[in-house]
Amino acid sequence: MRPAIHIVSAAFALAMLALTPPATAAEKIDPVADAKAFQKFFTDKFPKLKPEDFVTGPYSMNEDLHRQWVEKEQFPPYEFSLEMGKEMFSTPFKNGKSYADCFPNKGIGIRQNYPYFDDKEGKVITLELALNRCRETNGEPPLSYVKDEMAALTAYMAYTSRGKPFDIKIPNDPRALEAYQQGKEYFYTRRGQFNFSCATCHVQSPGERIRAEVLAPGLGILNAMPIYRSEWSGMGTTSRRFTTCNSQIRGVPLNPQDDEYRNLEYYLSYVSNGLPISGPGARP
């Protein structure tokens, strides 16, 4: 089957060199250098764009798409989810406590700090995971990671952080560096019947079309999460996006919030450090 996206192998090989390939056991893991190279690749590839423009995803790719985004933001399709999330967030649990009791600053304006590495558990904690742990700690059943309720909660929390730059920390802990590195390797590893990696679409071909979809750049791709997608006719979480991508390349999706997906989110968030939170967002 001929891929719907264009492959320019020589240019892509040079791009991959600039982005620093996944480290071998003998090489140093250097997130700071990775992030610098990752952002430079995209700003060099799209010199007319400012770094913060990339958080609008495919709508940053050309003037027509940008015009669509401006018009859509006047009557955002995610507004219903935002209102639902605000109500959910402010409604106490049966024990009288609320989400505000589980987070720093009562959960307001903290989206830019997730995911983070928990040194006690030795693993990456995403905002979605933290919300369900909050619920379970307070005697409430966990929410589906891919359904409307989780999307609504994360939409509201993202909205309270709009404009704040991603500020993801990687502590000087071998376990944190390894989690980051595993996320990076997952991003560049090919899988599925189409033999695509995440980078095939989101580094190699942003702005191009695969079927009817305009591919988003990898830089800033999580800053707008959760997103309303016309394809879904509804909202979607980061977990939903990851599992959907695996399905689209005819691979086997992992379970939402498996270590691999959390590490992937850690990597993608870190290399977008400094770019503003724009969620909730909308996509074609």
GROMACS .gro file of C-alpha atoms in nm:
model
  284
    1MET     CA    1   0.000   0.000   0.000
    2ARG     CA    2   0.145   0.334  -0.102
    3PRO     CA    3   0.154   0.575   0.196
    4ALA     CA    4  -0.060   0.882   0.163
    5ILE     CA    5   0.216   1.105   0.292
    6HIS     CA    6   0.523   1.209   0.094
    7ILE     CA    7   0.858   1.056   0.193
    8VAL     CA    8   1.172   1.259   0.138
    9SER     CA    9   1.431   1.022   0.272
   10ALA     CA   10   1.745   1.233   0.238
   11ALA     CA   11   1.598   1.538   0.409
   12PHE     CA   12   1.448   1.323   0.680
   13ALA     CA   13   1.781   1.155   0.747
   14LEU     CA   14   1.941   1.494   0.802
   15ALA     CA   15   1.654   1.595   1.028
   16MET     CA   16   1.696   1.284   1.238
   17LEU     CA   17   2.064   1.357   1.281
   18ALA     CA   18   1.978   1.706   1.404
   19LEU     CA   19   1.732   1.564   1.652
   20THR     CA   20   1.988   1.324   1.803
   21PRO     CA   21   1.891   0.957   1.773
   22PRO     CA   22   1.798   0.757   2.083
   23ALA     CA   23   2.101   0.699   2.300
   24THR     CA   24   2.269   0.364   2.336
   25ALA     CA   25   2.354   0.233   2.681
   26ALA     CA   26   2.702   0.384   2.652
   27GLU     CA   27   2.579   0.730   2.549
   28LYS     CA   28   2.472   1.009   2.778
   29ILE     CA   29   2.103   1.092   2.795
   30ASP     CA   30   2.082   1.469   2.747
   31PRO     CA   31   1.723   1.603   2.758
   32VAL     CA   32   1.839   1.966   2.741
   33ALA     CA   33   2.026   1.907   2.414
   34ASP     CA   34   1.734   1.704   2.280
   35ALA     CA   35   1.483   1.980   2.348
   36LYS     CA   36   1.708   2.244   2.193
   37ALA     CA   37   1.758   2.035   1.877
   38PHE     CA   38   1.390   1.941   1.857
   39GLN     CA   39   1.272   2.301   1.875
   40LYS     CA   40   1.543   2.421   1.636
   41PHE     CA   41   1.441   2.161   1.380
   42PHE     CA   42   1.085   2.291   1.367
   43THR     CA   43   1.170   2.661   1.376
   44ASP     CA   44   1.422   2.603   1.093
   45LYS     CA   45   1.168   2.400   0.895
   46PHE     CA   46   0.897   2.665   0.940
   47PRO     CA   47   1.093   2.993   0.969
   48LYS     CA   48   0.783   3.211   0.942
   49LEU     CA   49   0.639   3.068   1.263
   50LYS     CA   50   0.719   3.175   1.616
   51PRO     CA   51   0.772   2.889   1.863
   52GLU     CA   52   0.439   2.962   2.033
   53ASP     CA   53   0.255   2.929   1.700
   54PHE     CA   54   0.314   2.555   1.697
   55VAL     CA   55   0.068   2.494   1.981
   56THR     CA   56  -0.217   2.547   1.733
   57GLY     CA   57  -0.108   2.227   1.561
   58PRO     CA   58  -0.216   2.189   1.196
   59TYR     CA   59  -0.374   2.536   1.205
   60SER     CA   60  -0.025   2.685   1.219
   61MET     CA   61   0.076   2.523   0.891
   62ASN     CA   62  -0.071   2.773   0.644
   63GLU     CA   63  -0.279   3.089   0.627
   64ASP     CA   64  -0.603   2.917   0.526
   65LEU     CA   65  -0.587   2.676   0.816
   66HIS     CA   66  -0.494   2.955   1.056
   67ARG     CA   67  -0.797   3.151   0.941
   68GLN     CA   68  -1.014   2.848   1.018
   69TRP     CA   69  -0.868   2.832   1.368
   70VAL     CA   70  -0.936   3.201   1.435
   71GLU     CA   71  -1.298   3.158   1.324
   72LYS     CA   72  -1.340   2.840   1.527
   73GLU     CA   73  -1.209   3.003   1.844
   74GLN     CA   74  -1.489   3.260   1.828
   75PHE     CA   75  -1.739   2.980   1.899
   76PRO     CA   76  -1.517   2.699   2.027
   77PRO     CA   77  -1.661   2.348   1.992
   78TYR     CA   78  -1.500   2.246   2.323
   79GLU     CA   79  -1.697   2.502   2.525
   80PHE     CA   80  -1.954   2.246   2.641
   81SER     CA   81  -1.674   2.028   2.778
   82LEU     CA   82  -1.511   2.322   2.954
   83GLU     CA   83  -1.834   2.404   3.134
   84MET     CA   84  -1.885   2.041   3.227
   85GLY     CA   85  -1.531   2.015   3.363
   86LYS     CA   86  -1.568   2.327   3.574
   87GLU     CA   87  -1.885   2.190   3.730
   88MET     CA   88  -1.727   1.850   3.794
   89PHE     CA   89  -1.418   2.009   3.949
   90SER     CA   90  -1.621   2.221   4.189
   91THR     CA   91  -1.863   1.944   4.294
   92PRO     CA   92  -1.756   1.779   4.624
   93PHE     CA   93  -1.708   1.406   4.650
   94LYS     CA   94  -1.940   1.207   4.875
   95ASN     CA   95  -1.691   1.244   5.160
   96GLY     CA   96  -1.703   1.623   5.131
   97LYS     CA   97  -1.359   1.667   4.979
   98SER     CA   98  -1.289   1.768   4.619
   99TYR     CA   99  -1.029   1.763   4.344
  100ALA     CA  100  -0.887   2.083   4.489
  101ASP     CA  101  -0.772   1.886   4.796
  102CYS     CA  102  -0.550   1.662   4.582
  103PHE     CA  103  -0.340   1.919   4.398
  104PRO     CA  104  -0.104   2.210   4.463
  105ASN     CA  105  -0.271   2.551   4.443
  106LYS     CA  106  -0.606   2.371   4.468
  107GLY     CA  107  -0.560   2.243   4.113
  108ILE     CA  108  -0.578   2.585   3.949
  109GLY     CA  109  -0.308   2.692   3.702
  110ILE     CA  110  -0.092   2.379   3.737
  111ARG     CA  111  -0.141   2.199   3.404
  112GLN     CA  112   0.201   2.314   3.279
  113ASN     CA  113   0.374   2.103   3.546
  114TYR     CA  114   0.232   1.769   3.430
  115PRO     CA  115   0.353   1.507   3.373
  116TYR     CA  116   0.615   1.488   3.645
  117PHE     CA  117   0.847   1.217   3.776
  118ASP     CA  118   0.755   1.083   4.119
  119ASP     CA  119   1.075   0.989   4.300
  120LYS     CA  120   0.895   0.772   4.558
  121GLU     CA  121   0.713   0.562   4.301
  122GLY     CA  122   0.991   0.585   4.045
  123LYS     CA  123   0.749   0.653   3.761
  124VAL     CA  124   0.594   0.931   3.555
  125ILE     CA  125   0.265   1.072   3.682
  126THR     CA  126   0.036   1.234   3.425
  127LEU     CA  127  -0.252   1.468   3.501
  128GLU     CA  128  -0.505   1.205   3.393
  129LEU     CA  129  -0.353   0.947   3.626
  130ALA     CA  130  -0.338   1.198   3.912
  131LEU     CA  131  -0.708   1.281   3.869
  132ASN     CA  132  -0.812   0.916   3.891
  133ARG     CA  133  -0.588   0.858   4.191
  134CYS     CA  134  -0.754   1.156   4.355
  135ARG     CA  135  -1.094   1.003   4.293
  136GLU     CA  136  -0.996   0.661   4.424
  137THR     CA  137  -0.832   0.810   4.736
  138ASN     CA  138  -1.165   0.977   4.811
  139GLY     CA  139  -1.378   0.667   4.755
  140GLU     CA  140  -1.491   0.752   4.402
  141PRO     CA  141  -1.470   0.512   4.104
  142PRO     CA  142  -1.204   0.596   3.842
  143LEU     CA  143  -1.308   0.756   3.517
  144SER     CA  144  -1.235   0.614   3.173
  145TYR     CA  145  -0.917   0.766   3.040
  146VAL     CA  146  -1.067   0.810   2.694
  147LYS     CA  147  -1.421   0.931   2.765
  148ASP     CA  148  -1.592   1.268   2.804
  149GLU     CA  149  -1.564   1.308   3.183
  150MET     CA  150  -1.183   1.284   3.190
  151ALA     CA  151  -1.160   1.511   2.885
  152ALA     CA  152  -1.384   1.765   3.058
  153LEU     CA  153  -1.180   1.770   3.379
  154THR     CA  154  -0.849   1.809   3.198
  155ALA     CA  155  -1.004   2.072   2.970
  156TYR     CA  156  -1.096   2.286   3.269
  157MET     CA  157  -0.757   2.242   3.435
  158ALA     CA  158  -0.578   2.324   3.109
  159TYR     CA  159  -0.792   2.634   3.064
  160THR     CA  160  -0.684   2.765   3.405
  161SER     CA  161  -0.323   2.738   3.283
  162ARG     CA  162  -0.367   2.897   2.941
  163GLY     CA  163  -0.065   3.101   2.841
  164LYS     CA  164   0.162   2.946   3.104
  165PRO     CA  165   0.466   2.775   2.949
  166PHE     CA  166   0.528   2.405   2.984
  167ASP     CA  167   0.769   2.361   3.275
  168ILE     CA  168   0.845   1.989   3.286
  169LYS     CA  169   1.125   1.882   3.517
  170ILE     CA  170   1.358   1.586   3.476
  171PRO     CA  171   1.532   1.537   3.810
  172ASN     CA  172   1.888   1.413   3.834
  173ASP     CA  173   1.765   1.060   3.891
  174PRO     CA  174   1.865   0.767   3.666
  175ARG     CA  175   1.506   0.640   3.674
  176ALA     CA  176   1.370   0.974   3.549
  177LEU     CA  177   1.627   0.990   3.272
  178GLU     CA  178   1.544   0.635   3.172
  179ALA     CA  179   1.171   0.711   3.162
  180TYR     CA  180   1.241   1.014   2.943
  181GLN     CA  181   1.467   0.808   2.716
  182GLN     CA  182   1.209   0.531   2.682
  183GLY     CA  183   0.952   0.793   2.581
  184LYS     CA  184   1.190   0.926   2.318
  185GLU     CA  185   1.257   0.579   2.183
  186TYR     CA  186   0.884   0.507   2.165
  187PHE     CA  187   0.835   0.827   1.963
  188TYR     CA  188   1.093   0.723   1.700
  189THR     CA  189   1.025   0.347   1.688
  190ARG     CA  190   0.830   0.217   1.389
  191ARG     CA  191   0.539  -0.018   1.455
  192GLY     CA  192   0.217  -0.153   1.310
  193GLN     CA  193   0.138  -0.281   0.964
  194PHE     CA  194   0.218   0.059   0.811
  195ASN     CA  195   0.560   0.060   0.979
  196PHE     CA  196   0.512   0.417   1.098
  197SER     CA  197   0.655   0.584   1.405
  198CYS     CA  198   0.508   0.889   1.576
  199ALA     CA  199   0.790   1.087   1.413
  200THR     CA  200   0.694   0.967   1.066
  201CYS     CA  201   0.390   1.192   1.076
  202HIS     CA  202   0.475   1.456   1.332
  203VAL     CA  203   0.843   1.526   1.251
  204GLN     CA  204   0.880   1.412   0.893
  205SER     CA  205   0.554   1.538   0.747
  206PRO     CA  206   0.376   1.813   0.945
  207GLY     CA  207   0.153   2.021   0.722
  208GLU     CA  208   0.111   1.739   0.472
  209ARG     CA  209  -0.205   1.537   0.436
  210ILE     CA  210  -0.269   1.177   0.521
  211ARG     CA  211  -0.610   1.108   0.373
  212ALA     CA  212  -0.817   1.413   0.476
  213GLU     CA  213  -0.612   1.495   0.785
  214VAL     CA  214  -0.346   1.765   0.799
  215LEU     CA  215  -0.059   1.639   1.012
  216ALA     CA  216   0.036   1.840   1.319
  217PRO     CA  217   0.396   1.921   1.415
  218GLY     CA  218   0.538   1.726   1.707
  219LEU     CA  219   0.647   2.050   1.871
  220GLY     CA  220   0.366   2.175   2.094
  221ILE     CA  221   0.143   1.882   2.011
  222LEU     CA  222   0.043   1.822   2.375
  223ASN     CA  223   0.008   2.188   2.472
  224ALA     CA  224  -0.346   2.196   2.332
  225MET     CA  225  -0.469   1.877   2.497
  226PRO     CA  226  -0.742   1.774   2.549
  227ILE     CA  227  -0.885   1.846   2.206
  228TYR     CA  228  -1.216   1.849   2.024
  229ARG     CA  229  -1.182   1.666   1.694
  230SER     CA  230  -1.437   1.685   1.415
  231GLU     CA  231  -1.349   1.323   1.336
  232TRP     CA  232  -1.463   1.223   1.685
  233SER     CA  233  -1.753   1.468   1.706
  234GLY     CA  234  -1.639   1.518   2.063
  235MET     CA  235  -1.353   1.564   2.303
  236GLY     CA  236  -1.050   1.346   2.342
  237THR     CA  237  -0.785   1.308   2.609
  238THR     CA  238  -0.414   1.254   2.557
  239SER     CA  239  -0.477   0.885   2.624
  240ARG     CA  240  -0.739   0.873   2.351
  241ARG     CA  241  -0.504   1.040   2.105
  242PHE     CA  242  -0.222   0.795   2.175
  243THR     CA  243  -0.441   0.485   2.144
  244THR     CA  244  -0.608   0.621   1.828
  245CYS     CA  245  -0.270   0.685   1.665
  246ASN     CA  246  -0.164   0.326   1.728
  247SER     CA  247  -0.489   0.202   1.574
  248GLN     CA  248  -0.450   0.427   1.270
  249ILE     CA  249  -0.115   0.274   1.180
  250ARG     CA  250  -0.268  -0.071   1.236
  251GLY     CA  251  -0.064  -0.133   1.544
  252VAL     CA  252  -0.182  -0.276   1.873
  253PRO     CA  253  -0.276   0.004   2.115
  254LEU     CA  254  -0.149  -0.019   2.470
  255ASN     CA  255  -0.373   0.028   2.768
  256PRO     CA  256  -0.426   0.394   2.856
  257GLN     CA  257  -0.170   0.509   3.113
  258ASP     CA  258   0.064   0.215   3.055
  259ASP     CA  259   0.424   0.311   3.133
  260GLU     CA  260   0.510   0.346   2.764
  261TYR     CA  261   0.238   0.606   2.704
  262ARG     CA  262   0.323   0.799   3.019
  263ASN     CA  263   0.690   0.805   2.922
  264LEU     CA  264   0.595   0.920   2.573
  265GLU     CA  265   0.394   1.204   2.723
  266TYR     CA  266   0.692   1.291   2.945
  267TYR     CA  267   0.923   1.315   2.643
  268LEU     CA  268   0.686   1.515   2.423
  269SER     CA  269   0.600   1.755   2.701
  270TYR     CA  270   0.963   1.814   2.796
  271VAL     CA  271   1.080   1.894   2.442
  272SER     CA  272   0.798   2.153   2.424
  273ASN     CA  273   0.913   2.328   2.742
  274GLY     CA  274   0.866   2.704   2.717
  275LEU     CA  275   0.570   2.684   2.480
  276PRO     CA  276   0.238   2.800   2.625
  277ILE     CA  277  -0.052   2.584   2.732
  278SER     CA  278  -0.333   2.642   2.482
  279GLY     CA  279  -0.577   2.370   2.585
  280PRO     CA  280  -0.845   2.281   2.547
  281GLY     CA  281  -0.799   2.288   2.174
  282ALA     CA  282  -0.978   2.193   1.855
  283ARG     CA  283  -0.858   2.001   1.553
  284PRO     CA  284  -1.012   1.922   1.214
   0.00000   0.00000   0.00000
